[in-house]
mmCIF file of C-alpha atoms in Angstrom:
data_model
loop_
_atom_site.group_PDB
_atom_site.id
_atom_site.type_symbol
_atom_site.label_atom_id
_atom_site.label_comp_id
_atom_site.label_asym_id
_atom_site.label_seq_id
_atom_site.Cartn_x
_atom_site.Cartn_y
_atom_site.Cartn_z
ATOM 1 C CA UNK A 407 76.491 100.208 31.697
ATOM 2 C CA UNK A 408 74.212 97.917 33.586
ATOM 3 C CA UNK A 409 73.414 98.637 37.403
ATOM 4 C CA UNK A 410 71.822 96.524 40.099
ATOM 5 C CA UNK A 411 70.323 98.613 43.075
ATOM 6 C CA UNK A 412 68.850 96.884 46.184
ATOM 7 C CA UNK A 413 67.530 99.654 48.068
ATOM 8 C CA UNK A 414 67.106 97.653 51.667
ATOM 9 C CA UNK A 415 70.342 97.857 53.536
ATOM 10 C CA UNK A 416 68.729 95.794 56.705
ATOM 11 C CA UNK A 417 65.407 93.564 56.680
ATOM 12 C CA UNK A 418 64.070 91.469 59.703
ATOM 13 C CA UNK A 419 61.388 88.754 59.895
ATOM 14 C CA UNK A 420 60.088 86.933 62.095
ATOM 15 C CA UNK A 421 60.731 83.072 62.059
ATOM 16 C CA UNK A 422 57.491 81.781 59.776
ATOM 17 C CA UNK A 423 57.025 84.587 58.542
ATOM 18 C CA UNK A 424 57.335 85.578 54.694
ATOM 19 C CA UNK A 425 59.859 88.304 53.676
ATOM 20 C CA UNK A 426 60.213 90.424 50.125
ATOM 21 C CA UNK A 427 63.679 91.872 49.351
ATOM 22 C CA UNK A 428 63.876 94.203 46.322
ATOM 23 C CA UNK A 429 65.895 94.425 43.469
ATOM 24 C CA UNK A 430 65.927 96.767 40.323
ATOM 25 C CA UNK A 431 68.253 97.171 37.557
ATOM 26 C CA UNK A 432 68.745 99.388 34.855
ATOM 27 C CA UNK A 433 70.037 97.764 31.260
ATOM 28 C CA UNK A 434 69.619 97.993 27.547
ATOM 29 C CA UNK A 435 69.665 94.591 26.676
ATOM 30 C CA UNK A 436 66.710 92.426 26.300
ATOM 31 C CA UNK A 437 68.238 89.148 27.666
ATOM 32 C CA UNK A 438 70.303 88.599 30.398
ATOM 33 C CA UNK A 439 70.084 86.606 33.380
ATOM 34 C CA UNK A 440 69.517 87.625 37.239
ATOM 35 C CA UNK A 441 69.908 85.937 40.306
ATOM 36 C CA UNK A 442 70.008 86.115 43.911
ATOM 37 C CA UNK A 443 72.997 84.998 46.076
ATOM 38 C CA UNK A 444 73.185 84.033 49.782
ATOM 39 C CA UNK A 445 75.789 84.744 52.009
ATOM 40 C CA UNK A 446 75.767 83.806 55.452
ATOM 41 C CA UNK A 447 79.045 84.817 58.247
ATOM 42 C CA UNK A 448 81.250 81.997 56.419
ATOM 43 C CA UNK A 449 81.406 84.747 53.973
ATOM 44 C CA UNK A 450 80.843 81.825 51.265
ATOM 45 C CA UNK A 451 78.874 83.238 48.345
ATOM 46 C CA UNK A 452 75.748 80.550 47.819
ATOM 47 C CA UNK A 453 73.586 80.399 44.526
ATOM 48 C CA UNK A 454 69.958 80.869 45.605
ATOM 49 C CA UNK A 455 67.715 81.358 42.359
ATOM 50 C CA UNK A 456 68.234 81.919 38.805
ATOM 51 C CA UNK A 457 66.399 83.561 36.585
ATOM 52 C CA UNK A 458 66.486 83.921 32.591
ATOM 53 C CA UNK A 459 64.876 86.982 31.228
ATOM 54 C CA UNK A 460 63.587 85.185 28.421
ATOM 55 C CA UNK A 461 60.998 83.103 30.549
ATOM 56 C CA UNK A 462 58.232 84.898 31.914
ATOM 57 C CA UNK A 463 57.778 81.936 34.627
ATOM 58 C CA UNK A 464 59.108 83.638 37.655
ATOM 59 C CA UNK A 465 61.648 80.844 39.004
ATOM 60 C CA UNK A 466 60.970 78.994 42.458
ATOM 61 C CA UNK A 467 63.649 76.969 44.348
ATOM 62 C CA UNK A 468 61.998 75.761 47.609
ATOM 63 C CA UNK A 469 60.550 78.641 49.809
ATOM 64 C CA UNK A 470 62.498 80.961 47.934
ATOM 65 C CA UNK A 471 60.824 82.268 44.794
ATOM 66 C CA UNK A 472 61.176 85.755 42.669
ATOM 67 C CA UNK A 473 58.959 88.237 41.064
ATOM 68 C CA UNK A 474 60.493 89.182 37.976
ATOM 69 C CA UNK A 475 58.633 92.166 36.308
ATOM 70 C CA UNK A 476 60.938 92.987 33.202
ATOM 71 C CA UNK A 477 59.065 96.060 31.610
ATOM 72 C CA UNK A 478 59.648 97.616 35.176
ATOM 73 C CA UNK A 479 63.469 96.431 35.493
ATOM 74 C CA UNK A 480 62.725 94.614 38.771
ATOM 75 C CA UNK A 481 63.389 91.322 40.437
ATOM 76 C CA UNK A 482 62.578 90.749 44.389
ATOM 77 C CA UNK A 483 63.017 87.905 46.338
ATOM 78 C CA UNK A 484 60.400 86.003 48.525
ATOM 79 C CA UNK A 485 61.206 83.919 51.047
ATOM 80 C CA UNK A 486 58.485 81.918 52.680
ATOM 81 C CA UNK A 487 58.619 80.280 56.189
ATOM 82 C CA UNK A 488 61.629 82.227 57.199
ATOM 83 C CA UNK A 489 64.124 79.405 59.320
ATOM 84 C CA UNK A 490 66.978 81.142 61.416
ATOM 85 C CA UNK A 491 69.382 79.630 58.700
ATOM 86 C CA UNK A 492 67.835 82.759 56.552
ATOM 87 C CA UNK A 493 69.665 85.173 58.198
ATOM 88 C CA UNK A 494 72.819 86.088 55.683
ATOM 89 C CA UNK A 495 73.337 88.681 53.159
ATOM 90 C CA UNK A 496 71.418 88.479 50.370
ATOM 91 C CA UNK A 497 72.986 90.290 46.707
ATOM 92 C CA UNK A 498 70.932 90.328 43.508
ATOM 93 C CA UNK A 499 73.395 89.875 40.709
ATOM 94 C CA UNK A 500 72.730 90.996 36.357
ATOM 95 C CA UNK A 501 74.901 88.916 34.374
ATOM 96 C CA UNK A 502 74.935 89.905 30.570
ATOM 97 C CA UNK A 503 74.087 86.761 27.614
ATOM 98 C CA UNK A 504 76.945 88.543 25.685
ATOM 99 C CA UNK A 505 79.651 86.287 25.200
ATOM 100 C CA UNK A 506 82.938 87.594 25.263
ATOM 101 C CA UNK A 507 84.550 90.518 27.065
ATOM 102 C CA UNK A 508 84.112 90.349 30.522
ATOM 103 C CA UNK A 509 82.987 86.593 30.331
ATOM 104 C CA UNK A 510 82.615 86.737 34.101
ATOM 105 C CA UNK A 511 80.946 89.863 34.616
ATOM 106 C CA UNK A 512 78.080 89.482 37.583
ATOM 107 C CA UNK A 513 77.519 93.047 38.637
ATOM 108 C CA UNK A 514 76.215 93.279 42.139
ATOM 109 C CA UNK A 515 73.999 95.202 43.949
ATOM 110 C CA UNK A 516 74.991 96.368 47.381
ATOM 111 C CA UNK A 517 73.210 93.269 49.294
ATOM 112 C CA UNK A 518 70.654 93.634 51.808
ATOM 113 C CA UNK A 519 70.837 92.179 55.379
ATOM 114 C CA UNK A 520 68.512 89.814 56.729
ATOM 115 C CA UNK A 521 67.798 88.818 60.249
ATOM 116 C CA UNK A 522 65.591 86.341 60.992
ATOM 117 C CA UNK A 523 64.037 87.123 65.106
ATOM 118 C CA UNK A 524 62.734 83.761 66.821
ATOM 119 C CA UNK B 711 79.494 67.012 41.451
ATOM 120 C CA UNK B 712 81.488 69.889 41.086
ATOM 121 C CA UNK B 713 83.314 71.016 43.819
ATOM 122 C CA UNK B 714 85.544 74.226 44.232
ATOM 123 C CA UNK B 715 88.093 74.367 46.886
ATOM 124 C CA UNK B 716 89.724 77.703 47.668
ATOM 125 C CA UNK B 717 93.252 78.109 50.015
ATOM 126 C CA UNK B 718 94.141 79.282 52.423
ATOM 127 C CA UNK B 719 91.096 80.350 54.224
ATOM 128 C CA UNK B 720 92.415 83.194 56.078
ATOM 129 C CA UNK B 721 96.078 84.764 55.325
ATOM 130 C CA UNK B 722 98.036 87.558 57.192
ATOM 131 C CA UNK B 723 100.914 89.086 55.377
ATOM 132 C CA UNK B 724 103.482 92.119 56.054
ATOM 133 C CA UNK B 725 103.360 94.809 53.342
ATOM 134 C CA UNK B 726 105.806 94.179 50.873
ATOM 135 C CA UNK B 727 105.711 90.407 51.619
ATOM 136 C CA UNK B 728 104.506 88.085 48.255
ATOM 137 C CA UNK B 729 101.192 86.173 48.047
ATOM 138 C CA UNK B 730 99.502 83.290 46.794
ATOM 139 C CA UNK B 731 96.121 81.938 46.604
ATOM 140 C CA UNK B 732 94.773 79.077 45.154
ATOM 141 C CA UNK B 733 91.737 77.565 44.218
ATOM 142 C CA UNK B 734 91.272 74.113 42.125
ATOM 143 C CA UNK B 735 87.759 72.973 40.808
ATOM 144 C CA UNK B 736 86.559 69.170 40.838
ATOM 145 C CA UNK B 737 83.795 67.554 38.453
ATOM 146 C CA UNK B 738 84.284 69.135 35.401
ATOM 147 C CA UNK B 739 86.528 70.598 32.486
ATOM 148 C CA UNK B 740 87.775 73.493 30.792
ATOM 149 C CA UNK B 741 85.650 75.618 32.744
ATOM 150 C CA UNK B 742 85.537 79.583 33.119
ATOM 151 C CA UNK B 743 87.494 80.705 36.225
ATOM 152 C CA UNK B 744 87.469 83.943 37.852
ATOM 153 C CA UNK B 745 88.955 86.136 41.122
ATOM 154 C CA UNK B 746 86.989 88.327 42.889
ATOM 155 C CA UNK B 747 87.385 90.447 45.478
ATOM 156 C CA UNK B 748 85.083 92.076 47.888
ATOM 157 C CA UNK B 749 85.455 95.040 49.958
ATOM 158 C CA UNK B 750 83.453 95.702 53.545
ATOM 159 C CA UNK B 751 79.565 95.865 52.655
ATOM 160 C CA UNK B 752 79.829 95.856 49.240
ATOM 161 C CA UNK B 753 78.801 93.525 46.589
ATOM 162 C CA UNK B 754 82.201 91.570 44.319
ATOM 163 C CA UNK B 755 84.233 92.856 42.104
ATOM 164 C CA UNK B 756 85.801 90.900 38.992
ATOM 165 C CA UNK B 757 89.463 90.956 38.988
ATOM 166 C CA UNK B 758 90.494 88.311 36.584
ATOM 167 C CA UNK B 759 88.770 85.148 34.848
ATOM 168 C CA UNK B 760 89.810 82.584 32.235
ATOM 169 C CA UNK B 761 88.791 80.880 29.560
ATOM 170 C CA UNK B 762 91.584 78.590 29.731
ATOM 171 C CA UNK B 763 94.951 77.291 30.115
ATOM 172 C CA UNK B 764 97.357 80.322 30.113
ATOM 173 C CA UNK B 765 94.336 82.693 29.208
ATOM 174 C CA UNK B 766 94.034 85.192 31.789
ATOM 175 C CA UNK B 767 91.973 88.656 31.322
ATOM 176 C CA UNK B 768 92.290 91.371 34.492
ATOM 177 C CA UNK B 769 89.394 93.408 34.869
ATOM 178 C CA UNK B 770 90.898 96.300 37.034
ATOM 179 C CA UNK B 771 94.724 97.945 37.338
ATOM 180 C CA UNK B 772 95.967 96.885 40.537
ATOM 181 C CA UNK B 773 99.237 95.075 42.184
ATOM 182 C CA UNK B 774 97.751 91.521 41.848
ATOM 183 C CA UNK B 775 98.140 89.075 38.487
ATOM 184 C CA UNK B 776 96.471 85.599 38.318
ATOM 185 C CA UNK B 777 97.647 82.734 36.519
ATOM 186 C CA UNK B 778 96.309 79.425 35.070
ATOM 187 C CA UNK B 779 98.954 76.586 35.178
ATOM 188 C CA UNK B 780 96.557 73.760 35.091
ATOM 189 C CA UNK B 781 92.780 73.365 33.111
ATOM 190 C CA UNK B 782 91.064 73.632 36.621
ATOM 191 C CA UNK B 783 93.784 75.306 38.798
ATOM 192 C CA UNK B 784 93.911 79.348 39.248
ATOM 193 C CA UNK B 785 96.373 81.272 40.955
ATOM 194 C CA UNK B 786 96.313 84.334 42.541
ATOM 195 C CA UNK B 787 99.112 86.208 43.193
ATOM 196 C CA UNK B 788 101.160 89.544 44.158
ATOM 197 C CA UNK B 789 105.213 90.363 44.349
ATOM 198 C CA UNK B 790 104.344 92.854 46.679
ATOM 199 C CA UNK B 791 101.426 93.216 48.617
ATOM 200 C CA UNK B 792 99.845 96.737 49.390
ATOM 201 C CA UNK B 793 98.116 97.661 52.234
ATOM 202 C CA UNK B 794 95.230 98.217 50.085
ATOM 203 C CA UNK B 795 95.370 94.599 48.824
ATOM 204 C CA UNK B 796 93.952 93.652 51.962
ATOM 205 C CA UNK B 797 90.413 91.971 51.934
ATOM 206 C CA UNK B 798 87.867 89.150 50.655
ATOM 207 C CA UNK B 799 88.987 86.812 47.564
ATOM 208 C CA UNK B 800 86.565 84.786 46.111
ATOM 209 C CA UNK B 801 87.284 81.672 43.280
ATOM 210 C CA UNK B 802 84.795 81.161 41.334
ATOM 211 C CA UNK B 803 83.718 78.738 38.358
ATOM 212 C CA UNK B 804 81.527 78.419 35.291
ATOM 213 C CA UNK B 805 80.789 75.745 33.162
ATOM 214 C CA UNK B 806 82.214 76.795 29.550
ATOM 215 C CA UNK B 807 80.479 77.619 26.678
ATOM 216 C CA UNK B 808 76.987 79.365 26.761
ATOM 217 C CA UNK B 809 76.833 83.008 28.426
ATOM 218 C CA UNK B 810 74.813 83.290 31.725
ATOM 219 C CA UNK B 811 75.699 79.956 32.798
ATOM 220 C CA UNK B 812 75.479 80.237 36.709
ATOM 221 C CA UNK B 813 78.999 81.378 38.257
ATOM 222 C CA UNK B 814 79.778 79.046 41.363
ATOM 223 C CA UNK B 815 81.611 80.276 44.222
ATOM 224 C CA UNK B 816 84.476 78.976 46.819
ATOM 225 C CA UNK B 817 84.785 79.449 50.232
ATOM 226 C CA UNK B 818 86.849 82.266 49.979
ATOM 227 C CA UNK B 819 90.055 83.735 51.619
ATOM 228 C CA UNK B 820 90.385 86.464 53.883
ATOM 229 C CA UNK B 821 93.737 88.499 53.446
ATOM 230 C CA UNK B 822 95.176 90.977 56.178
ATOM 231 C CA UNK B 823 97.721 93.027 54.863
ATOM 232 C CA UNK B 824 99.718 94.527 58.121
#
């Protein structure tokens, strides 16, 4: 079974500033798709990057941009020029390109915490 | 554009008493549809999804049940609620068809089971 560990409970940056958060996972399939959700304390869970496992072009949306290393199961998060609108939970996600069975499946990591100090 | 709309936004209910919550998407057809639920500091859990009208897969044993009357209406629901039934539901949507397509999220309910 696929797992998704994100082994920062809490981060903090300062406003500006550029933050990593990590992600690894642990699967036996060769393609698959990651990404990292948002959410903020409106609890609403907000699509931040995508990323297919087939491209080795690590994705970019904005400020936010990932470092996907597949050989070593990992997949972090940068944020660049950290606004206080950062501050949420953040949750990588491993969704399997199986279709069928659990059609829905996004298996979660734990999330990680970011505040974002003016 | 696609919306999803997800209500009502926050719900108390006495143990025993039924529930309902529902969530319609705008923008698009046939898509996938799922309930999630997620529990203090934790990532979501899948509870049910659909692939379509009166299709409904559960995920997980529990005391809820979800139903599909309409192409892009989902319902979730319980005769009974627990104590335990209490927390965070999220709707969700996909477009149909390939696997991995990004999963879209609602603004989500917050159930207090008392």
């Amino acid at each position: 079974a696929q797992t998704v560990t994100q082994s920062q409970p809490e981060m903090s940056v300062q406003e500006a500033e550029t933050v990593t958060l990590s992600c690894t996972y642990d699967t036996s399939e060769s393609d698959y798709y990651l990404f990292w959700y948002k959410q903020p304390p409106s609890r609403q869970m907000i699509l931040v990057i995508r990323q297919e496992a087939y491209k080795q072009q690590n994705a970019t949306e904005n400020r936010f941009s990932v470092n996907f290393q597949k050989a070593a199961k990992s997949f972090s998060l940068k944020i660049s020029d950290s606004q206080l609108g950062d501050a949420a939970m953040y949750f990588c996600a491993y969704r399997s390109s199986h279709y069928g069975g659990s059609q829905g499946n996004l298996i979660f990591g734990k999330g990680t915490k970011l505040s974002v100090k003016p | 554009s696609q919306t999803i709309h997800q209500w009502p936004a926050t719900l108390v209910q006495p143990v025993g008493s039924p529930l309902s919550l529902e969530c319609t998407v705008e923008g698009t057809s046939n898509p996938n549809l799922y309930w999630y639920r997620q529990a203090a500091g934790r990532g979501l859990q899948l509870l049910f999804y659909s692939v379509g009208i009166g299709q409904i897969s559960s995920e997980v044993p529990q005391n809820l049940s979800a139903s599909r009357p309409q192409d892009r209406q989902f319902i979730l629901s319980s005769k009974k609620l627990l104590l335990s039934d209490s927390g965070f539901y999220l709707c969700a949507w996909s477009p149909a068809g390939t696997a991995g397509n990004t999963i879209y999220f609602g603004e989500g309910s917050w159930l207090t089971v008392v």
